mmCIF file of C-alpha atoms in Angstrom:
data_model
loop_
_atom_site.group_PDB
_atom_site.id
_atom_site.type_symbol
_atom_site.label_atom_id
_atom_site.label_comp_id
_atom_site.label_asym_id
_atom_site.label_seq_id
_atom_site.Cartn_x
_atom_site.Cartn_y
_atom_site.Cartn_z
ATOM 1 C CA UNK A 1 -0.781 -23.501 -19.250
ATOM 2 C CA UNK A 2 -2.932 -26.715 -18.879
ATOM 3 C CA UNK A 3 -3.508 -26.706 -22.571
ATOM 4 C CA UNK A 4 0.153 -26.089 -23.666
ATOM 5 C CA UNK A 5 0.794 -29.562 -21.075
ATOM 6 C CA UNK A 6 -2.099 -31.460 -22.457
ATOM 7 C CA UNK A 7 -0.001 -30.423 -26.005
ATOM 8 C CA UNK A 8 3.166 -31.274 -24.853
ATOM 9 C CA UNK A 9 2.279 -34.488 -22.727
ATOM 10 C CA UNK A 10 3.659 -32.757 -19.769
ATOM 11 C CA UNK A 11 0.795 -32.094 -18.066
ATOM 12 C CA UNK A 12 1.898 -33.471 -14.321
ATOM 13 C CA UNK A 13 4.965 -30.800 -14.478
ATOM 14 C CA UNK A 14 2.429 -27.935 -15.116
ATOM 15 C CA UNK A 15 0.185 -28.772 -12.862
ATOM 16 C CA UNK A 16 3.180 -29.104 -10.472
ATOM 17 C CA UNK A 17 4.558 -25.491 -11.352
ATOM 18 C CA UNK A 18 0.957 -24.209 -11.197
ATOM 19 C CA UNK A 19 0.818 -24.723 -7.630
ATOM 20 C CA UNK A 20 4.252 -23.621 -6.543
ATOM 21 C CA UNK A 21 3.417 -20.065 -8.501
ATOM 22 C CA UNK A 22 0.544 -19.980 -6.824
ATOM 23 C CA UNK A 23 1.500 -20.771 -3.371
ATOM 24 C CA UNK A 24 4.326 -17.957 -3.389
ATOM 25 C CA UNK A 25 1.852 -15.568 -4.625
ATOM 26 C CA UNK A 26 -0.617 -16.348 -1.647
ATOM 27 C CA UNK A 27 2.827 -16.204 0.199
ATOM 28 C CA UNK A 28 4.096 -12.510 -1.262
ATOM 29 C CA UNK A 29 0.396 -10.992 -0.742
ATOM 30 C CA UNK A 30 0.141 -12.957 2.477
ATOM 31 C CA UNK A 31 3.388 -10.240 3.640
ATOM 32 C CA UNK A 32 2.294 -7.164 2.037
ATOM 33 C CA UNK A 33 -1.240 -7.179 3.586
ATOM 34 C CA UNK A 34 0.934 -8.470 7.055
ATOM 35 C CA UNK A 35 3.110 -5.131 6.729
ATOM 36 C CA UNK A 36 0.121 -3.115 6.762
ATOM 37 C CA UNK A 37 -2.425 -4.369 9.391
ATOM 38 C CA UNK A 38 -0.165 -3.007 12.617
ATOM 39 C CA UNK A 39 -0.451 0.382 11.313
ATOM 40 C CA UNK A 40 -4.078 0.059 10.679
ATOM 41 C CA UNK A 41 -4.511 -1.068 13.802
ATOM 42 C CA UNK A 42 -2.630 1.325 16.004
ATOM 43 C CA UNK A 43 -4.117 3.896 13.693
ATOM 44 C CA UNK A 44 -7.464 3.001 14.380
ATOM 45 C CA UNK A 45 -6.925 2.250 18.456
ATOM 46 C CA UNK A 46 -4.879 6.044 18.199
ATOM 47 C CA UNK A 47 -8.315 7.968 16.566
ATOM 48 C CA UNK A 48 -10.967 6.095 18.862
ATOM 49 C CA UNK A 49 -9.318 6.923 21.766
ATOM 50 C CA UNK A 50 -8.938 10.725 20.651
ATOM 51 C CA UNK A 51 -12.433 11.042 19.502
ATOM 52 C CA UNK A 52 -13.512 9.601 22.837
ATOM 53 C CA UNK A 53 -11.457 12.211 24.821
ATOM 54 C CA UNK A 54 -12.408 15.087 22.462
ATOM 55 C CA UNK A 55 -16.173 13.976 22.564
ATOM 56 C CA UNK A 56 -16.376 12.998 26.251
ATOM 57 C CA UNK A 57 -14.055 13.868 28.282
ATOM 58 C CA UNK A 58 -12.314 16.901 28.003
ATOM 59 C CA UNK A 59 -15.649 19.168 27.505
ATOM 60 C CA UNK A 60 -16.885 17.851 31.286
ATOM 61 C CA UNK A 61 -13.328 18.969 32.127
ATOM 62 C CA UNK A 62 -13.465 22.598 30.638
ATOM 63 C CA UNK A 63 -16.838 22.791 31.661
ATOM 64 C CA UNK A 64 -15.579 22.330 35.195
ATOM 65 C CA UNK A 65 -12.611 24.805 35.160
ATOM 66 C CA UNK A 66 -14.931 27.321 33.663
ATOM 67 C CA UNK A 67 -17.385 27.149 36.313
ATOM 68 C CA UNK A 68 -15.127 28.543 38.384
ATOM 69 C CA UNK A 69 -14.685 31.827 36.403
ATOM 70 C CA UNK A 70 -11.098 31.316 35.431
ATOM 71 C CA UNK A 71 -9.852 31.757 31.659
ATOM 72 C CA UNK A 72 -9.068 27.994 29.569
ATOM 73 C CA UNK A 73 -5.571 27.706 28.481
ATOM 74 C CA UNK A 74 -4.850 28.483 24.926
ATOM 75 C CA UNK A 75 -4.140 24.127 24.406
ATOM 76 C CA UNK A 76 -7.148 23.709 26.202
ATOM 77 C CA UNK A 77 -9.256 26.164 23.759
ATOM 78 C CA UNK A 78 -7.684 24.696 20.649
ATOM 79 C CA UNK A 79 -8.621 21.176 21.893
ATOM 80 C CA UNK A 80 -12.098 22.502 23.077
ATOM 81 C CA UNK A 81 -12.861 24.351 18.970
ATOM 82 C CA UNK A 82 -11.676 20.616 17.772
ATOM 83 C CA UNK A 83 -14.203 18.854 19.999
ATOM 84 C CA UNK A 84 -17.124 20.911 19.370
ATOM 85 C CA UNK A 85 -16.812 20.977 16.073
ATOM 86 C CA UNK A 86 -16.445 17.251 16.046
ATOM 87 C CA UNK A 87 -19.856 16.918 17.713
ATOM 88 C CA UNK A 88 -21.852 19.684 15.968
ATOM 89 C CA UNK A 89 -20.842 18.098 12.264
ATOM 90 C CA UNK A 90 -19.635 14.244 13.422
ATOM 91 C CA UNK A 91 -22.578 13.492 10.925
ATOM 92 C CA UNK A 92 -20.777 15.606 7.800
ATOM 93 C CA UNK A 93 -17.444 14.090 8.680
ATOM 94 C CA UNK A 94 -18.561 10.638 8.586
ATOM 95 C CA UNK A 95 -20.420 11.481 4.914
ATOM 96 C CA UNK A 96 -17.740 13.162 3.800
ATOM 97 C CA UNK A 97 -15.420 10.254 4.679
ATOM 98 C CA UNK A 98 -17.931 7.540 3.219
ATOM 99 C CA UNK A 99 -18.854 9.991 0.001
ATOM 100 C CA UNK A 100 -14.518 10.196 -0.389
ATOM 101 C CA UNK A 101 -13.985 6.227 -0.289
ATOM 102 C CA UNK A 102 -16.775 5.903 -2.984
ATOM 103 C CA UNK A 103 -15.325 8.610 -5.322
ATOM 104 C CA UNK A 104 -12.000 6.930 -4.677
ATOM 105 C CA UNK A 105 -13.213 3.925 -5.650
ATOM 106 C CA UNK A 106 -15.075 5.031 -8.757
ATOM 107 C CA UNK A 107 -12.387 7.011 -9.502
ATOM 108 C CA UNK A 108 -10.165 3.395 -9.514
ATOM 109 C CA UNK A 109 -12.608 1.834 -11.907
ATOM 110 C CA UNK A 110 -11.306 4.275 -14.977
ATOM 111 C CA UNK A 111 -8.205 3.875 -16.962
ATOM 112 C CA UNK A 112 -6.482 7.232 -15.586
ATOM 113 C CA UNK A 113 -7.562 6.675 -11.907
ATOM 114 C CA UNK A 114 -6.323 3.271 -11.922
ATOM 115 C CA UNK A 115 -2.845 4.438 -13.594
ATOM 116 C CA UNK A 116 -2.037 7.538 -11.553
ATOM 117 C CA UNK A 117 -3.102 6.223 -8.024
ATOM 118 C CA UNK A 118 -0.546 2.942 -8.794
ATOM 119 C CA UNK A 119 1.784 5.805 -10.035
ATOM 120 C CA UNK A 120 1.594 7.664 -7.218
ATOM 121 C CA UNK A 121 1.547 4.371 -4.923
ATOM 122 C CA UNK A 122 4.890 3.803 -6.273
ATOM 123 C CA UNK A 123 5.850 7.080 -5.376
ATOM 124 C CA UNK A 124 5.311 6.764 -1.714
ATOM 125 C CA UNK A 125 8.436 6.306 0.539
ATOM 126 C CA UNK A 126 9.100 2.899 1.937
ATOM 127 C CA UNK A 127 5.686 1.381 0.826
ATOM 128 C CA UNK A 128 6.516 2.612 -3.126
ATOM 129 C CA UNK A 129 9.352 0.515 -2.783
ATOM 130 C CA UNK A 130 7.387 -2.760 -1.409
ATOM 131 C CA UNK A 131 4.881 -2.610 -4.151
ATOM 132 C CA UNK A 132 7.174 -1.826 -7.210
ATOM 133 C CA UNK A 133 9.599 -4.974 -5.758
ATOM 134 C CA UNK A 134 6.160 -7.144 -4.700
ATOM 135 C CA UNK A 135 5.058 -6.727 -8.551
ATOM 136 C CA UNK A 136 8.416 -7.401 -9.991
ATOM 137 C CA UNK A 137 8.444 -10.550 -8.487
ATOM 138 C CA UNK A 138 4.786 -11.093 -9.530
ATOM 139 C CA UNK A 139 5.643 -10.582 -13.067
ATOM 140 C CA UNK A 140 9.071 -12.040 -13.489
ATOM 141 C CA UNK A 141 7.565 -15.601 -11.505
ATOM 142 C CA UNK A 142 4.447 -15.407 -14.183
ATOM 143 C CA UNK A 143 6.231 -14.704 -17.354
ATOM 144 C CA UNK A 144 8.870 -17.880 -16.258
ATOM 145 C CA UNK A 145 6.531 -20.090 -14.918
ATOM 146 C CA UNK A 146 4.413 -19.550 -18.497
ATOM 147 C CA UNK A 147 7.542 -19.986 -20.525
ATOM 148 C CA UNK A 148 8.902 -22.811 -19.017
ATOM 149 C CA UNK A 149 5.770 -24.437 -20.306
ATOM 150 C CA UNK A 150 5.974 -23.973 -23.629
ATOM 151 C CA UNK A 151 3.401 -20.912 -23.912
ATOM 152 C CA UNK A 152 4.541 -18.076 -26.129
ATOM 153 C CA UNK A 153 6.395 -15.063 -25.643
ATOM 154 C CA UNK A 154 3.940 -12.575 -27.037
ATOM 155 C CA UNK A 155 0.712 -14.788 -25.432
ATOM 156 C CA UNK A 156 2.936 -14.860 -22.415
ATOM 157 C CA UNK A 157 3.289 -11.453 -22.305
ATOM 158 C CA UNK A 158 -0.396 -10.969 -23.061
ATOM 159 C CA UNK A 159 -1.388 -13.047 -19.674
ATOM 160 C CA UNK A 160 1.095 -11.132 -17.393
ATOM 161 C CA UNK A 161 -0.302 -7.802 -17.959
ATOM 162 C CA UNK A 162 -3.291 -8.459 -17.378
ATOM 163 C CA UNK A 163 -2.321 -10.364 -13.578
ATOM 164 C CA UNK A 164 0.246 -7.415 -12.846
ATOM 165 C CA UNK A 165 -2.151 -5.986 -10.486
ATOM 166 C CA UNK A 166 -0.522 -2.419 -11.217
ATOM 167 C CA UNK A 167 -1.618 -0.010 -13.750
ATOM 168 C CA UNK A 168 1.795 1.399 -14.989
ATOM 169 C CA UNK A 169 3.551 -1.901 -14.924
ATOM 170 C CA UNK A 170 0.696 -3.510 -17.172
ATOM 171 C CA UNK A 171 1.254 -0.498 -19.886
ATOM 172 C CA UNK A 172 4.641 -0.878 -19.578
ATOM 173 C CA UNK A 173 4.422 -4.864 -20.513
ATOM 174 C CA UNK A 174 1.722 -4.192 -23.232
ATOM 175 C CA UNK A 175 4.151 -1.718 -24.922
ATOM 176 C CA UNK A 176 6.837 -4.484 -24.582
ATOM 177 C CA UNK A 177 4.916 -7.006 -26.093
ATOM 178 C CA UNK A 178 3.913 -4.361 -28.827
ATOM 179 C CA UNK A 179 7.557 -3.933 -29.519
ATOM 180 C CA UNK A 180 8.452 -7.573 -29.433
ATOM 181 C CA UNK A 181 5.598 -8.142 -32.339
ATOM 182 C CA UNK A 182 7.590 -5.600 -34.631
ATOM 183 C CA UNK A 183 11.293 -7.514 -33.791
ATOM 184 C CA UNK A 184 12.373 -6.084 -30.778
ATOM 185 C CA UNK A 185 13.841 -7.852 -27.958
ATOM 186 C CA UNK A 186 12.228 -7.931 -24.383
ATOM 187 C CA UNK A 187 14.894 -6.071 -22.780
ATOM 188 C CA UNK A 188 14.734 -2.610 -24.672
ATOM 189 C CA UNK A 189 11.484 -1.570 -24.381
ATOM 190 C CA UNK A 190 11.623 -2.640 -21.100
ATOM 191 C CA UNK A 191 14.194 -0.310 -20.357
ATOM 192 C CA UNK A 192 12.632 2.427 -22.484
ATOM 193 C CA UNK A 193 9.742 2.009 -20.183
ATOM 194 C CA UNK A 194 11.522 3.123 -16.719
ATOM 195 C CA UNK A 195 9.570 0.997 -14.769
ATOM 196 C CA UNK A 196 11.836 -1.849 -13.751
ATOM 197 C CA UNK A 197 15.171 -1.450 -12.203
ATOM 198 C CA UNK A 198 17.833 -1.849 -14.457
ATOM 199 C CA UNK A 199 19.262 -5.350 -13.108
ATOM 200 C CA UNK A 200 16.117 -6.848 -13.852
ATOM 201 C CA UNK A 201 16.503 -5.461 -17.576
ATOM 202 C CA UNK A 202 19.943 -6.504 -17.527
ATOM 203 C CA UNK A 203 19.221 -9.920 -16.467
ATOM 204 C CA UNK A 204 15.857 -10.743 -18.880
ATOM 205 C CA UNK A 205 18.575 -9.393 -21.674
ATOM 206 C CA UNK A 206 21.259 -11.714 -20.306
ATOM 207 C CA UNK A 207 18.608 -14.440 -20.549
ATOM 208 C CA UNK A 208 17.414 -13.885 -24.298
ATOM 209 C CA UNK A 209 20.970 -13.895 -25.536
ATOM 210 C CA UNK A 210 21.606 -17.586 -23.716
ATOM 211 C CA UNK A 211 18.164 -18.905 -24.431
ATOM 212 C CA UNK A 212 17.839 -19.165 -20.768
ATOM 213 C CA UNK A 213 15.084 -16.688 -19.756
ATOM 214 C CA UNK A 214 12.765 -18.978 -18.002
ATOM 215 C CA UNK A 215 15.448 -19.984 -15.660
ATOM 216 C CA UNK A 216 16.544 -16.020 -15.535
ATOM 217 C CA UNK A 217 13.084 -14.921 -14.394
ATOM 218 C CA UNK A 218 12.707 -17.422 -11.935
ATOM 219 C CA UNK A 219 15.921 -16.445 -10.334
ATOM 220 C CA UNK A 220 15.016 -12.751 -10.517
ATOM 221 C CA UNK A 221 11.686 -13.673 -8.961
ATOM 222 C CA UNK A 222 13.620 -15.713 -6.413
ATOM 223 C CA UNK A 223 15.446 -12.781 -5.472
ATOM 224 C CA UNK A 224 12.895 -9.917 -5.412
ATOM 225 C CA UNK A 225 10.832 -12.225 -3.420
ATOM 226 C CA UNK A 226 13.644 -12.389 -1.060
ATOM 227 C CA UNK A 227 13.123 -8.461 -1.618
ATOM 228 C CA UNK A 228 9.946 -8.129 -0.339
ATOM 229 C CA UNK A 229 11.082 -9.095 2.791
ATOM 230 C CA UNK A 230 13.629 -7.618 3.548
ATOM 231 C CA UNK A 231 11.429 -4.450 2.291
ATOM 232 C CA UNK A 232 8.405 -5.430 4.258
ATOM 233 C CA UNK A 233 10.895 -5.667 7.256
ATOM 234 C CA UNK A 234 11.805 -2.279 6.686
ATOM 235 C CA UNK A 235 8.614 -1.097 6.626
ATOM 236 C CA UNK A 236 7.913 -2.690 9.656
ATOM 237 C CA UNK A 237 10.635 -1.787 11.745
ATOM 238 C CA UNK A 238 10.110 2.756 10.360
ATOM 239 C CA UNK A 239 6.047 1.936 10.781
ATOM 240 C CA UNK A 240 6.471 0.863 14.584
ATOM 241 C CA UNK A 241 8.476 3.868 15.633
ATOM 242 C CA UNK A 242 6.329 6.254 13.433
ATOM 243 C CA UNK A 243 3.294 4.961 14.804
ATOM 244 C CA UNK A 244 4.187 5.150 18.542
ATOM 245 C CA UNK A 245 5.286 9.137 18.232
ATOM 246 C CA UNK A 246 2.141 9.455 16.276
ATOM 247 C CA UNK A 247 0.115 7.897 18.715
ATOM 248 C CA UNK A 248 1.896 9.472 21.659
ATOM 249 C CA UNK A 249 1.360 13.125 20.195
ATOM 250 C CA UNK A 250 -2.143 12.492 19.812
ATOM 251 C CA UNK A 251 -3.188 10.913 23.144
ATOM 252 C CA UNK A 252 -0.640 13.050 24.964
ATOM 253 C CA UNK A 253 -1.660 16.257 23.367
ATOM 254 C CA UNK A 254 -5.465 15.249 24.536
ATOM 255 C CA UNK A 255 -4.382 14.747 28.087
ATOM 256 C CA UNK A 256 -2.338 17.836 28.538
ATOM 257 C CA UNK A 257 -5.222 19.913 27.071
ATOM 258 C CA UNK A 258 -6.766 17.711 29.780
ATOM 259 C CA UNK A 259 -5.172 19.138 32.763
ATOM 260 C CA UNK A 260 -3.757 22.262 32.226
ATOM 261 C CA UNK A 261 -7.008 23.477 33.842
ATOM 262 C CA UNK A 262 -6.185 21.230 36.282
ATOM 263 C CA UNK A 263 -3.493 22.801 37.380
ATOM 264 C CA UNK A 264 -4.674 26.418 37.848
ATOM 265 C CA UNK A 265 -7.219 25.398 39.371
ATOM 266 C CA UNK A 266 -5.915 26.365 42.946
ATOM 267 C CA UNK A 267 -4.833 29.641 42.015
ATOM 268 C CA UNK A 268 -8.307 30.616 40.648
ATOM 269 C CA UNK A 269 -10.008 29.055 43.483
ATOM 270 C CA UNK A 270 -7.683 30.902 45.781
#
C-alpha cells in the first residue's frame, strides 16, 4: 500500500487509511479476546476451588463420618472415588493436559489441523457466529482499504488471504481470486464457496456492477463491525448465566457431598 501511494503521489492518504484499518483491527480483536476472558476466569476460579475441596477438604470430612462406623452417602462416595483418584494420578492429569495442548498445537501447524479446527470453530454456537462475523469484517475492511489505494484486485486478493486469520475463509478467497484470474467476477465464487452470508455476496456484486466496491466493503465492514458487537454482547450476556449454573453445580455439588455426613451424624452417634 505504501508503494502503490509513493506511485500515485498519494502517499499522506495511505498512510492515513493505514492507521484507521489498523486501529479497528486492534479495536475488533481488542472485543473478541474481551468476550472471552470472564469465562476463563470464572472457569478457572470454578476448578481451583473444586480441586481444593476434592483434595482437601472433603476426605478429612469422610474420614470423620467414617470413624464413627456409619455408611458414606452414595454423593458422598461418588465425590470421595473423584477425589482420590485426583490425588493418586494429579501427576497423569496434569501430563495428559500439557501432552493434549502440545498435540493441539502441532496439530494447528498443518494444513488440515489448521482448516478443520477453524471449521469446527465456526461451528460452535454463539462463539461460531462471533468469529465468522469478526473475520468478515477483517476481510471486507482489508480488501477496501487495499483497493481504495490503487492496489489490484487479484494482488489484493492475494494479501487478504493470507491476513484472514481463518483457515476456510483463506481457501475460500484463494479460490476466488483463482476464479477472478480466468474472468469471473468476485461475487460468484464467493457464493459458490458458502462461506460468507449471502448479503455480503450480494453487496461485493452490487459493488462490481457500479464500480463502487471499495466504498461497498467499507460499508459492509462498517456494519459487521457493528456485528461483532452486538454478537460479542450476546455472548456475553448467555456466557454469564451459563457460567454461574456451571459454577453453582460444581461448588454446590462439593458442599452437599460435604455434609450429607454431616447430617447423619446424630443418628449414628445415637
Amino acid at each position: 500500500m505504501i508503494s502503490a501511494g509513493e506511485a500515485g503521489g498519494i502517499l499522506d492518504v495511505i498512510l492515513s487509511r493505514l492507521a484507521v484499518f489498523l486501529e479497528k483491527a486492534d479495536a475488533l480483536q481488542r472485543k473478541v479476546k474481551g468476550a472471552m476472558t470472564y469465562p476463563v476466569i470464572v472457569l478457572t476460579v470454578a476448578g481451583g476451588a473444586c480441586i481444593f475441596m476434592l483434595m482437601f477438604v472433603i476426605p478429612v470430612f469422610a474420614k470423620m463420618f467414617s470413624d464413627f462406623g456409619g455408611e458414606l452417602p452414595a454423593p458422598t462416595r461418588i465425590v470421595m472415588n473423584i477425589s482420590d483418584f485426583i490425588r493418586g494420578f494429579w501427576w497423569a492429569m496434569a501430563g495428559g493436559a500439557f501432552l493434549g495442548t502440545w498435540l493441539f498445537k502441532r496439530y494447528r501447524t498443518t494444513e488440515a489441523g489448521r482448516r478443520n479446527t477453524d471449521k469446527l470453530g465456526m461451528r460452535i454456537p454463539i462463539i461460531g457466529n462471533v468469529l465468522l462475523k469478526s473475520a468478515v469484517a477483517r476481510f471486507t475492511r482489508t480488501l477496501g482499504t487495499l483497493i481504495g489505494s490503487g492496489v489490484p484486485i487479484l494482488q489484493g486478493l492475494e494479501i487478504t488471504a493470507h491476513t484472514a486469520g481463518n483457515k476456510v475463509m483463506q481457501e475460500a478467497i484463494e479460490a476466488t481470486a483463482q476464479s477472478i484470474s480466468q474472468g469471473d467476477t468476485i461475487a460468484q465464487p464467493l457464493r459458490e464457496s458458502g462461506v460468507f452470508p449471502p448479503m455480503v455476496v450480494q453487496m461485493i456484486g452490487i459493488g462490481e456492477q457500479t464500480g463502487a466496491l471499495d466504498e461497498m466493503l467499507a460499508k459492509i465492514a462498517d456494519f459487521y463491525d457493528d456485528e461483532v458487537d452486538a454478537a460479542v454482547e450476546a455472548l456475553t450476556a448467555a456466557i454469564e448465566p451459563i457460567m454461574i449454573v456451571l459454577m453453582g453445580t460444581m461448588v454446590g455439588g462439593m458442599l452437599v457431598a460435604m455434609y450429607l455426613p454431616m447430617f447423619k451424624m446424630s443418628s449414628v452417634v445415637g
